[in-house]
Amino acid sequence: MRLLTGHARLAGVLGWPVSHSRSPRLHGYWLETLGIDGAYLPLPVAPDRFAAAVRALADLGFRGANVTIPHKQAAFEVCDTVDASARRAGAVNTLVFRDGRIEGSNTDGFGFLESVRDQAPGWAATDGPAVLLGAGGAARAIAAALLDAGCPKVTLVNRTAARAEELARDLGGPVGVATEAPLATAALLVNTTSLGMQGQPRLEIDLAPLPGTAVVADIVYVPLETPLLAAARARGLQAVDGLGMLLHQARPGFEAWFGTAPRVDAALRAVVAADIPKAAG
């Protein structure tokens, strides 16, 4: 059994609620396997107490924290400095407490890109246009990361066109909005909505127009194999599940807090996915 000392490094995840988060299991696995004197805790904090809680954690000697729903925008405001990733995403999911200051970043885009590179070997953002379904916070972070990595064009397809148009204006660059997904020219299709998640309606989309070289990604990871990914594999397309994004987005924070760069491998996936349904019921 791993015992903590008075020198233990502490971090956690702030959310409301936070009991659903798999981050404690994820970071706990890394701490255990790497033999690090540290702990990562679930930290349920109500929205009206968020800023005070963050400052208290810094005063208590925590190294930092992850931030999940509904605090990502509030985290942006509480930071003393935010990096380019957070500024582009308009939200913070990783806090680092350093020298009395609160630093914020957003690792969602990084996690997405690393997940696609991991699960679709040979893929590059420069391969061709990307189509993103949805225009929420995840779409913003992923679109920004794709553009920064050299994607030639990102097209947003959203139920509410006005929201997609606002996001396109915020992002700038080669970003378009469409009412129907332009799949015939897409090198990457990404579902950033909750459609296909357990308990949610299926995502209804015909993948027939996609080129045979296209990659299909879904940020949903409950179940691991969403109907969208199953349809993509049935057509012989490379499919990328949402669990990889969760695992890879955690790497920068862990390294900042605990001083060691962790790895995402099959053993980690097995531990974090142990209770996740494999396919839609």
Coordinates of C-alpha atoms in Angstrom, one line a residue:
M1 CA 0.0 0.0 0.0
R2 CA 1.3 3.4 -1.0
L3 CA 1.6 5.8 2.1
L4 CA 1.7 9.5 1.9
T5 CA 4.3 11.6 3.7
G6 CA 4.3 15.2 4.8
H7 CA 5.9 16.1 1.5
A8 CA 3.1 14.6 -0.6
R9 CA 2.1 16.6 -3.7
L10 CA -1.7 17.2 -3.9
A11 CA -4.0 17.9 -6.8
G12 CA -7.6 17.1 -7.6
V13 CA -10.6 17.8 -9.8
L14 CA -13.2 20.5 -9.1
G15 CA -16.7 19.9 -10.3
W16 CA -20.4 20.1 -9.2
P17 CA -21.2 17.3 -9.1
V18 CA -17.8 15.5 -9.3
S19 CA -18.7 11.9 -8.3
H20 CA -18.9 10.9 -12.0
S21 CA -15.4 12.0 -12.8
R22 CA -12.9 9.3 -13.9
S23 CA -10.0 11.6 -13.3
P24 CA -9.2 10.3 -9.7
R25 CA -9.0 6.8 -11.1
L26 CA -6.8 8.0 -14.0
H27 CA -4.4 10.0 -12.0
G28 CA -4.4 7.5 -9.1
Y29 CA -3.3 4.8 -11.5
W30 CA -0.3 7.0 -12.6
L31 CA 0.6 7.9 -9.0
E32 CA 0.5 4.2 -8.0
T33 CA 2.5 2.8 -11.0
L34 CA 5.1 5.6 -10.9
G35 CA 5.5 5.3 -7.1
I36 CA 4.9 9.1 -6.6
D37 CA 4.3 10.5 -3.1
G38 CA 1.1 12.3 -3.9
A39 CA -2.7 12.2 -4.1
Y40 CA -5.4 13.3 -6.5
L41 CA -8.8 14.0 -4.9
P42 CA -12.4 14.6 -6.1
L43 CA -13.3 18.1 -5.0
P44 CA -17.1 18.8 -5.2
V45 CA -17.5 22.6 -5.1
A46 CA -20.7 24.6 -5.7
P47 CA -20.5 27.3 -8.3
D48 CA -20.9 30.2 -5.8
R49 CA -18.0 28.9 -3.8
F50 CA -15.7 28.1 -6.7
A51 CA -13.3 31.1 -6.7
A52 CA -12.9 30.9 -2.9
A53 CA -12.3 27.1 -3.1
V54 CA -9.5 27.6 -5.7
R55 CA -7.7 30.2 -3.6
A56 CA -8.0 28.0 -0.5
L57 CA -6.5 25.0 -2.4
A58 CA -3.5 27.2 -3.4
D59 CA -3.2 28.3 0.2
L60 CA -3.3 24.7 1.5
G61 CA -0.3 23.8 -0.7
F62 CA -2.1 22.0 -3.5
R63 CA -0.1 21.9 -6.7
G64 CA -3.2 22.5 -8.9
A65 CA -6.4 21.0 -10.1
N66 CA -8.4 19.9 -13.1
V67 CA -11.7 21.7 -13.7
T68 CA -14.8 20.1 -15.1
I69 CA -18.5 21.1 -15.5
P70 CA -19.8 23.6 -14.7
H71 CA -16.6 25.6 -13.7
K72 CA -14.5 25.9 -16.9
Q73 CA -15.5 29.4 -17.6
A74 CA -15.3 30.5 -14.0
A75 CA -11.8 29.0 -13.8
F76 CA -10.8 31.3 -16.7
E77 CA -11.8 34.3 -14.5
V78 CA -10.0 33.2 -11.3
C79 CA -6.6 32.8 -13.0
D80 CA -3.8 35.3 -12.7
T81 CA -2.5 34.2 -16.1
V82 CA -3.9 32.0 -18.9
D83 CA -2.0 30.5 -21.8
A84 CA -2.8 30.6 -25.5
S85 CA -4.7 27.3 -25.3
A86 CA -7.1 28.6 -22.7
R87 CA -7.5 32.0 -24.4
R88 CA -8.4 30.2 -27.7
A89 CA -10.8 27.8 -26.0
G90 CA -12.4 30.6 -23.8
A91 CA -12.2 28.2 -20.8
V92 CA -9.8 26.6 -18.4
N93 CA -9.6 22.9 -17.5
T94 CA -6.2 22.8 -15.8
L95 CA -4.9 24.9 -13.0
V96 CA -1.4 25.1 -11.8
F97 CA -0.5 26.9 -8.5
R98 CA 3.0 28.3 -8.8
D99 CA 4.8 31.0 -6.7
G100 CA 1.5 32.3 -5.3
R101 CA -0.1 32.6 -8.7
I102 CA -2.9 30.7 -10.4
E103 CA -2.0 29.7 -14.0
G104 CA -4.7 28.3 -16.3
S105 CA -4.6 26.3 -19.5
N106 CA -6.9 24.2 -21.6
T107 CA -5.7 20.7 -22.6
D108 CA -8.8 19.5 -24.3
G109 CA -7.5 20.3 -27.8
F110 CA -4.1 18.8 -27.0
G111 CA -5.9 15.7 -25.7
F112 CA -8.0 15.4 -28.8
L113 CA -5.1 15.7 -31.3
E114 CA -3.0 13.2 -29.3
S115 CA -5.9 10.7 -29.2
V116 CA -6.4 10.9 -33.0
R117 CA -2.7 10.5 -33.6
D118 CA -2.7 7.5 -31.2
Q119 CA -5.7 5.7 -32.6
A120 CA -5.4 6.6 -36.3
P121 CA -1.7 6.1 -37.1
G122 CA -0.5 8.3 -39.9
W123 CA -3.2 11.0 -39.5
A124 CA -2.2 14.6 -39.5
A125 CA -4.3 17.8 -39.1
T126 CA -2.9 19.0 -42.4
D127 CA -4.4 16.0 -44.3
G128 CA -7.6 18.0 -45.3
P129 CA -10.7 19.7 -44.1
A130 CA -12.4 18.8 -40.8
V131 CA -16.1 18.7 -40.1
L132 CA -17.2 19.3 -36.5
L133 CA -20.7 18.5 -35.3
G134 CA -21.7 20.9 -32.5
A135 CA -20.6 24.3 -31.5
G136 CA -20.1 24.1 -27.7
G137 CA -17.1 24.3 -25.5
A138 CA -15.6 21.0 -26.8
A139 CA -16.0 22.1 -30.4
R140 CA -14.3 25.4 -29.6
A141 CA -11.2 23.7 -28.1
I142 CA -11.0 21.1 -30.8
A143 CA -11.4 23.5 -33.7
A144 CA -8.8 25.8 -32.2
A145 CA -6.3 22.9 -31.8
L146 CA -7.0 21.7 -35.4
L147 CA -6.4 25.2 -36.8
D148 CA -3.3 25.8 -34.8
A149 CA -2.0 22.4 -36.1
G150 CA -2.5 23.4 -39.7
C151 CA -5.9 22.1 -40.6
P152 CA -6.8 23.8 -43.9
K153 CA -10.5 24.3 -43.1
V154 CA -12.9 23.6 -40.3
T155 CA -16.6 23.5 -40.9
L156 CA -19.0 23.7 -38.0
V157 CA -22.4 22.0 -38.3
N158 CA -24.8 22.8 -35.4
R159 CA -28.5 22.7 -34.8
T160 CA -28.5 26.4 -34.0
A161 CA -26.7 28.1 -36.8
A162 CA -26.3 31.4 -34.9
R163 CA -24.2 29.7 -32.2
A164 CA -21.9 28.1 -34.9
E165 CA -21.5 31.5 -36.7
E166 CA -20.6 33.2 -33.4
L167 CA -17.9 30.5 -32.7
A168 CA -16.6 30.9 -36.3
R169 CA -16.2 34.6 -35.8
D170 CA -14.4 34.1 -32.4
L171 CA -12.0 31.5 -33.9
G172 CA -11.2 33.4 -37.0
G173 CA -9.2 31.9 -39.9
P174 CA -10.6 29.2 -42.3
V175 CA -13.7 28.3 -40.4
G176 CA -17.1 27.9 -42.1
V177 CA -20.6 27.1 -41.0
A178 CA -23.0 24.7 -42.8
T179 CA -26.4 23.3 -42.3
E180 CA -25.4 19.9 -43.7
A181 CA -22.0 18.3 -43.2
P182 CA -19.8 18.5 -46.3
L183 CA -18.6 15.0 -45.9
A184 CA -17.4 14.4 -49.5
T185 CA -14.3 16.5 -49.0
A186 CA -13.7 15.8 -45.3
A187 CA -10.6 14.2 -44.0
L188 CA -11.9 14.2 -40.4
L189 CA -15.4 14.1 -39.0
V190 CA -15.8 14.8 -35.3
N191 CA -18.9 14.5 -33.1
T192 CA -18.5 17.0 -30.3
T193 CA -22.1 16.7 -29.1
S194 CA -23.7 14.4 -26.5
L195 CA -25.6 12.5 -29.2
G196 CA -24.8 8.8 -29.0
M197 CA -24.0 9.0 -25.3
Q198 CA -25.7 6.4 -23.1
G199 CA -29.2 7.7 -22.4
Q200 CA -29.1 10.2 -25.2
P201 CA -30.6 9.9 -28.8
R202 CA -28.4 8.4 -31.5
L203 CA -26.5 10.7 -33.9
E204 CA -28.3 10.3 -37.2
I205 CA -25.8 10.8 -40.1
D206 CA -25.1 9.0 -43.3
L207 CA -21.4 8.4 -43.7
A208 CA -21.6 7.1 -47.3
P209 CA -20.2 10.4 -48.8
L210 CA -17.0 10.2 -46.7
P211 CA -13.8 9.4 -48.6
G212 CA -12.3 6.0 -47.7
T213 CA -9.3 7.7 -46.1
A214 CA -11.3 9.8 -43.7
V215 CA -11.1 9.5 -39.9
V216 CA -14.2 9.5 -37.7
A217 CA -13.8 10.6 -34.1
D218 CA -16.4 10.8 -31.3
I219 CA -15.7 12.6 -28.0
V220 CA -18.4 10.5 -26.3
Y221 CA -16.8 7.6 -24.4
V222 CA -19.9 6.1 -22.7
P223 CA -20.3 3.7 -24.5
L224 CA -16.8 3.2 -25.9
E225 CA -18.1 2.2 -29.3
T226 CA -20.9 4.7 -30.1
P227 CA -23.2 4.0 -33.0
L228 CA -21.3 6.6 -35.0
L229 CA -18.0 4.7 -34.5
A230 CA -19.6 1.4 -35.2
A231 CA -20.9 2.8 -38.5
A232 CA -17.5 4.1 -39.4
R233 CA -15.8 0.8 -38.8
A234 CA -18.4 -1.0 -40.8
R235 CA -17.4 1.2 -43.8
G236 CA -13.7 0.4 -43.2
L237 CA -12.9 3.9 -41.9
Q238 CA -10.5 4.6 -39.0
A239 CA -12.5 5.4 -35.9
V240 CA -11.3 7.2 -32.8
D241 CA -13.2 6.8 -29.5
G242 CA -13.6 9.5 -26.8
L243 CA -11.7 7.8 -24.1
G244 CA -8.4 8.7 -25.6
M245 CA -9.1 12.4 -25.4
L246 CA -9.9 12.0 -21.7
L247 CA -6.6 10.2 -21.1
H248 CA -4.3 12.4 -23.1
Q249 CA -5.8 15.7 -21.9
A250 CA -4.7 14.7 -18.4
R251 CA -1.0 14.4 -19.2
P252 CA 0.1 18.0 -19.1
G253 CA -1.5 18.6 -15.7
F254 CA -0.1 15.5 -14.1
E255 CA 3.4 16.4 -15.3
A256 CA 3.1 20.0 -13.9
W257 CA 1.8 18.9 -10.5
F258 CA 3.8 15.7 -9.9
G259 CA 7.0 16.3 -11.9
T260 CA 6.8 13.2 -14.1
A261 CA 5.5 12.9 -17.7
P262 CA 3.0 10.0 -17.7
R263 CA 2.2 7.6 -20.5
V264 CA -1.1 6.6 -22.0
D265 CA -1.0 2.9 -22.7
A266 CA -3.3 -0.2 -22.9
A267 CA -3.0 -0.9 -19.2
L268 CA -4.3 2.6 -18.3
R269 CA -7.1 2.4 -20.8
A270 CA -8.2 -0.9 -19.3
V271 CA -8.2 0.5 -15.7
V272 CA -10.2 3.7 -16.6
A273 CA -12.6 1.8 -19.0
A274 CA -13.3 -1.1 -16.6
D275 CA -16.9 -0.1 -15.9
I276 CA -17.7 1.7 -19.2
P277 CA -20.1 -0.2 -21.5
K278 CA -18.3 -1.4 -24.6
A279 CA -21.2 -0.6 -27.0
A280 CA -24.6 1.0 -27.0
G281 CA -27.3 -1.1 -25.3

